[in-house]
């Protein structure tokens, strides 16, 4: 029997994942915009988020959360992290017991500092929860470029079953039982994508980008381990893999934000001009609080925070990092 998928969220990644799962199993995608729903059903496209892309013809779109989730065997949350709680609470009365709920968003909730699976477990106790994450730029995957992802769940039996739902053609999905590490890797790397974007926008060079990625990995690993993640996870697809892709690609929303800042644009102007959410902007604020709470040294995050929220510019950020005391590469700093 094929598992039926109900996916909530019609952005670029949500639509891409829904189109992938629709190749394997019946899938319904919920989107807020009635025009987007009609476009997906009639023309099999979502031009706003995936220009020139053809979606799997069997994919069905709906404006009704109830219709999307009530018969689903798997729920996939494809909404931005700050919207997840509200959308899931709306869906809750219509979700059948024990149905697995998989999250796609790479962020942390500002008001609670919670990971997305923690929110899911709070609202939907008893449901197996997990995250699909990794170096996954939606547009590349949709156009058939080879890519790999991780489905992280505590229950490996369920993860293996869902592996077959998400794997498709050149999109390979691996399993991992370190939900905390995988989720934190996906959320934290967005901060360093903003940092490398700023460097690229200011024409800082390849050496600077490489240093930011490498030291960024050290930072996110320190915090990730302190919060319960496994060290090995941060050198895998959900850590280093996702970090490299997001920090190096102009297709990354967070890199785009940093690049525009590096070119001298204000954050407000950049956000207003974007169709989608760059999760790293809000994640930076949460991570600064977590760094203090866990007493973890995170100099790059601190400088990005000052640029986003305290009026510093790119030059201030690089000066701040250069003034930071140099230690051993194996030690914090």
mmCIF file with all atom_site columns, C-alpha atoms in Angstrom, residues 4-19 21 26-33 36-37 40 46 49 59-96 99-106 116 120 123-124 127 166 276 279:
data_model
loop_
_atom_site.group_PDB
_atom_site.id
_atom_site.type_symbol
_atom_site.label_atom_id
_atom_site.label_alt_id
_atom_site.label_comp_id
_atom_site.label_asym_id
_atom_site.label_entity_id
_atom_site.label_seq_id
_atom_site.pdbx_PDB_ins_code
_atom_site.Cartn_x
_atom_site.Cartn_y
_atom_site.Cartn_z
_atom_site.occupancy
_atom_site.B_iso_or_equiv
_atom_site.pdbx_formal_charge
_atom_site.auth_seq_id
_atom_site.auth_comp_id
_atom_site.auth_asym_id
_atom_site.auth_atom_id
_atom_site.pdbx_PDB_model_num
ATOM 1  C CA . UNK A 1 4   ? -0.452 9.185  1.029  1.00 0.00 ? 4   UNK A CA 1
ATOM 2  C CA . UNK A 1 5   ? 1.413  12.476 1.595  1.00 0.00 ? 5   UNK A CA 1
ATOM 3  C CA . UNK A 1 6   ? -0.142 15.756 2.741  1.00 0.00 ? 6   UNK A CA 1
ATOM 4  C CA . UNK A 1 7   ? 2.300  18.657 2.423  1.00 0.00 ? 7   UNK A CA 1
ATOM 5  C CA . UNK A 1 8   ? 1.587  22.060 3.973  1.00 0.00 ? 8   UNK A CA 1
ATOM 6  C CA . UNK A 1 9   ? 3.331  24.980 2.247  1.00 0.00 ? 9   UNK A CA 1
ATOM 7  C CA . UNK A 1 10  ? 3.612  26.022 -1.388 1.00 0.00 ? 10  UNK A CA 1
ATOM 8  C CA . UNK A 1 11  ? 7.010  27.774 -1.497 1.00 0.00 ? 11  UNK A CA 1
ATOM 9  C CA . UNK A 1 12  ? 9.923  26.624 -3.662 1.00 0.00 ? 12  UNK A CA 1
ATOM 10 C CA . UNK A 1 13  ? 11.150 23.810 -1.396 1.00 0.00 ? 13  UNK A CA 1
ATOM 11 C CA . UNK A 1 14  ? 7.693  22.649 -0.333 1.00 0.00 ? 14  UNK A CA 1
ATOM 12 C CA . UNK A 1 15  ? 6.588  22.505 -3.972 1.00 0.00 ? 15  UNK A CA 1
ATOM 13 C CA . UNK A 1 16  ? 9.776  20.699 -5.004 1.00 0.00 ? 16  UNK A CA 1
ATOM 14 C CA . UNK A 1 17  ? 9.380  18.045 -2.292 1.00 0.00 ? 17  UNK A CA 1
ATOM 15 C CA . UNK A 1 18  ? 5.685  17.596 -3.139 1.00 0.00 ? 18  UNK A CA 1
ATOM 16 C CA . UNK A 1 19  ? 6.575  17.119 -6.808 1.00 0.00 ? 19  UNK A CA 1
ATOM 17 C CA . UNK A 1 21  ? 6.889  12.546 -3.535 1.00 0.00 ? 21  UNK A CA 1
ATOM 18 C CA . UNK A 1 26  ? -0.364 10.178 -3.982 1.00 0.00 ? 26  UNK A CA 1
ATOM 19 C CA . UNK A 1 27  ? 0.430  13.703 -2.763 1.00 0.00 ? 27  UNK A CA 1
ATOM 20 C CA . UNK A 1 28  ? -1.671 16.770 -1.953 1.00 0.00 ? 28  UNK A CA 1
ATOM 21 C CA . UNK A 1 29  ? -0.025 20.148 -1.378 1.00 0.00 ? 29  UNK A CA 1
ATOM 22 C CA . UNK A 1 30  ? -1.709 22.991 0.524  1.00 0.00 ? 30  UNK A CA 1
ATOM 23 C CA . UNK A 1 31  ? -0.972 26.587 -0.482 1.00 0.00 ? 31  UNK A CA 1
ATOM 24 C CA . UNK A 1 32  ? -2.518 29.798 0.872  1.00 0.00 ? 32  UNK A CA 1
ATOM 25 C CA . UNK A 1 33  ? -2.831 31.495 -2.502 1.00 0.00 ? 33  UNK A CA 1
ATOM 26 C CA . UNK A 1 36  ? -1.135 29.121 -6.922 1.00 0.00 ? 36  UNK A CA 1
ATOM 27 C CA . UNK A 1 37  ? -3.512 26.216 -6.235 1.00 0.00 ? 37  UNK A CA 1
ATOM 28 C CA . UNK A 1 40  ? -0.583 23.775 -9.920 1.00 0.00 ? 40  UNK A CA 1
ATOM 29 C CA . UNK A 1 46  ? 4.338  27.275 -9.693 1.00 0.00 ? 46  UNK A CA 1
ATOM 30 C CA . UNK A 1 49  ? 8.658  30.110 -6.772 1.00 0.00 ? 49  UNK A CA 1
ATOM 31 C CA . UNK A 1 59  ? 0.379  16.335 -7.778 1.00 0.00 ? 59  UNK A CA 1
ATOM 32 C CA . UNK A 1 60  ? -2.887 17.816 -6.441 1.00 0.00 ? 60  UNK A CA 1
ATOM 33 C CA . UNK A 1 61  ? -3.050 21.265 -4.810 1.00 0.00 ? 61  UNK A CA 1
ATOM 34 C CA . UNK A 1 62  ? -5.673 22.419 -2.307 1.00 0.00 ? 62  UNK A CA 1
ATOM 35 C CA . UNK A 1 63  ? -6.675 25.568 -0.428 1.00 0.00 ? 63  UNK A CA 1
ATOM 36 C CA . UNK A 1 64  ? -8.037 23.432 2.404  1.00 0.00 ? 64  UNK A CA 1
ATOM 37 C CA . UNK A 1 65  ? -5.735 22.276 5.214  1.00 0.00 ? 65  UNK A CA 1
ATOM 38 C CA . UNK A 1 66  ? -8.424 19.762 6.225  1.00 0.00 ? 66  UNK A CA 1
ATOM 39 C CA . UNK A 1 67  ? -8.606 18.193 2.759  1.00 0.00 ? 67  UNK A CA 1
ATOM 40 C CA . UNK A 1 68  ? -4.806 18.068 2.560  1.00 0.00 ? 68  UNK A CA 1
ATOM 41 C CA . UNK A 1 69  ? -4.142 16.245 5.837  1.00 0.00 ? 69  UNK A CA 1
ATOM 42 C CA . UNK A 1 70  ? -7.274 14.266 6.819  1.00 0.00 ? 70  UNK A CA 1
ATOM 43 C CA . UNK A 1 71  ? -6.425 11.145 4.771  1.00 0.00 ? 71  UNK A CA 1
ATOM 44 C CA . UNK A 1 72  ? -2.646 11.562 4.783  1.00 0.00 ? 72  UNK A CA 1
ATOM 45 C CA . UNK A 1 73  ? -0.362 8.799  6.063  1.00 0.00 ? 73  UNK A CA 1
ATOM 46 C CA . UNK A 1 74  ? 2.551  11.257 6.251  1.00 0.00 ? 74  UNK A CA 1
ATOM 47 C CA . UNK A 1 75  ? 2.366  14.994 6.996  1.00 0.00 ? 75  UNK A CA 1
ATOM 48 C CA . UNK A 1 76  ? 5.159  17.211 5.657  1.00 0.00 ? 76  UNK A CA 1
ATOM 49 C CA . UNK A 1 77  ? 5.536  20.725 7.076  1.00 0.00 ? 77  UNK A CA 1
ATOM 50 C CA . UNK A 1 78  ? 6.863  23.007 4.330  1.00 0.00 ? 78  UNK A CA 1
ATOM 51 C CA . UNK A 1 79  ? 6.043  26.391 5.907  1.00 0.00 ? 79  UNK A CA 1
ATOM 52 C CA . UNK A 1 80  ? 8.647  28.871 7.299  1.00 0.00 ? 80  UNK A CA 1
ATOM 53 C CA . UNK A 1 81  ? 9.771  28.224 10.869 1.00 0.00 ? 81  UNK A CA 1
ATOM 54 C CA . UNK A 1 82  ? 7.956  31.209 12.392 1.00 0.00 ? 82  UNK A CA 1
ATOM 55 C CA . UNK A 1 83  ? 4.662  30.033 10.808 1.00 0.00 ? 83  UNK A CA 1
ATOM 56 C CA . UNK A 1 84  ? 4.939  26.341 11.701 1.00 0.00 ? 84  UNK A CA 1
ATOM 57 C CA . UNK A 1 85  ? 3.209  26.497 15.086 1.00 0.00 ? 85  UNK A CA 1
ATOM 58 C CA . UNK A 1 86  ? 0.165  28.390 13.760 1.00 0.00 ? 86  UNK A CA 1
ATOM 59 C CA . UNK A 1 87  ? -0.284 26.185 10.680 1.00 0.00 ? 87  UNK A CA 1
ATOM 60 C CA . UNK A 1 88  ? 0.146  22.950 12.635 1.00 0.00 ? 88  UNK A CA 1
ATOM 61 C CA . UNK A 1 89  ? -2.379 24.027 15.269 1.00 0.00 ? 89  UNK A CA 1
ATOM 62 C CA . UNK A 1 90  ? -4.843 24.688 12.443 1.00 0.00 ? 90  UNK A CA 1
ATOM 63 C CA . UNK A 1 91  ? -4.149 21.248 10.961 1.00 0.00 ? 91  UNK A CA 1
ATOM 64 C CA . UNK A 1 92  ? -4.182 19.375 14.296 1.00 0.00 ? 92  UNK A CA 1
ATOM 65 C CA . UNK A 1 93  ? -7.950 18.550 14.475 1.00 0.00 ? 93  UNK A CA 1
ATOM 66 C CA . UNK A 1 94  ? -7.778 16.894 11.037 1.00 0.00 ? 94  UNK A CA 1
ATOM 67 C CA . UNK A 1 95  ? -4.626 14.756 11.438 1.00 0.00 ? 95  UNK A CA 1
ATOM 68 C CA . UNK A 1 96  ? -5.182 11.072 12.215 1.00 0.00 ? 96  UNK A CA 1
ATOM 69 C CA . UNK A 1 99  ? 0.764  9.782  11.545 1.00 0.00 ? 99  UNK A CA 1
ATOM 70 C CA . UNK A 1 100 ? 4.467  10.770 11.147 1.00 0.00 ? 100 UNK A CA 1
ATOM 71 C CA . UNK A 1 101 ? 5.126  14.515 10.766 1.00 0.00 ? 101 UNK A CA 1
ATOM 72 C CA . UNK A 1 102 ? 8.259  15.573 8.861  1.00 0.00 ? 102 UNK A CA 1
ATOM 73 C CA . UNK A 1 103 ? 9.590  19.131 8.887  1.00 0.00 ? 103 UNK A CA 1
ATOM 74 C CA . UNK A 1 104 ? 11.384 20.903 6.028  1.00 0.00 ? 104 UNK A CA 1
ATOM 75 C CA . UNK A 1 105 ? 11.984 24.392 7.519  1.00 0.00 ? 105 UNK A CA 1
ATOM 76 C CA . UNK A 1 106 ? 15.538 25.203 8.646  1.00 0.00 ? 106 UNK A CA 1
ATOM 77 C CA . UNK A 1 116 ? 10.763 22.612 14.734 1.00 0.00 ? 116 UNK A CA 1
ATOM 78 C CA . UNK A 1 120 ? 5.650  19.387 16.564 1.00 0.00 ? 120 UNK A CA 1
ATOM 79 C CA . UNK A 1 123 ? 1.460  20.243 19.654 1.00 0.00 ? 123 UNK A CA 1
ATOM 80 C CA . UNK A 1 124 ? 1.124  16.648 18.421 1.00 0.00 ? 124 UNK A CA 1
ATOM 81 C CA . UNK A 1 127 ? 3.258  11.389 16.544 1.00 0.00 ? 127 UNK A CA 1
ATOM 82 C CA . UNK A 1 166 ? 11.188 10.987 -0.650 1.00 0.00 ? 166 UNK A CA 1
ATOM 83 C CA . UNK A 1 276 ? 10.542 33.980 0.264  1.00 0.00 ? 276 UNK A CA 1
ATOM 84 C CA . UNK A 1 279 ? 15.564 31.910 7.773  1.00 0.00 ? 279 UNK A CA 1
#
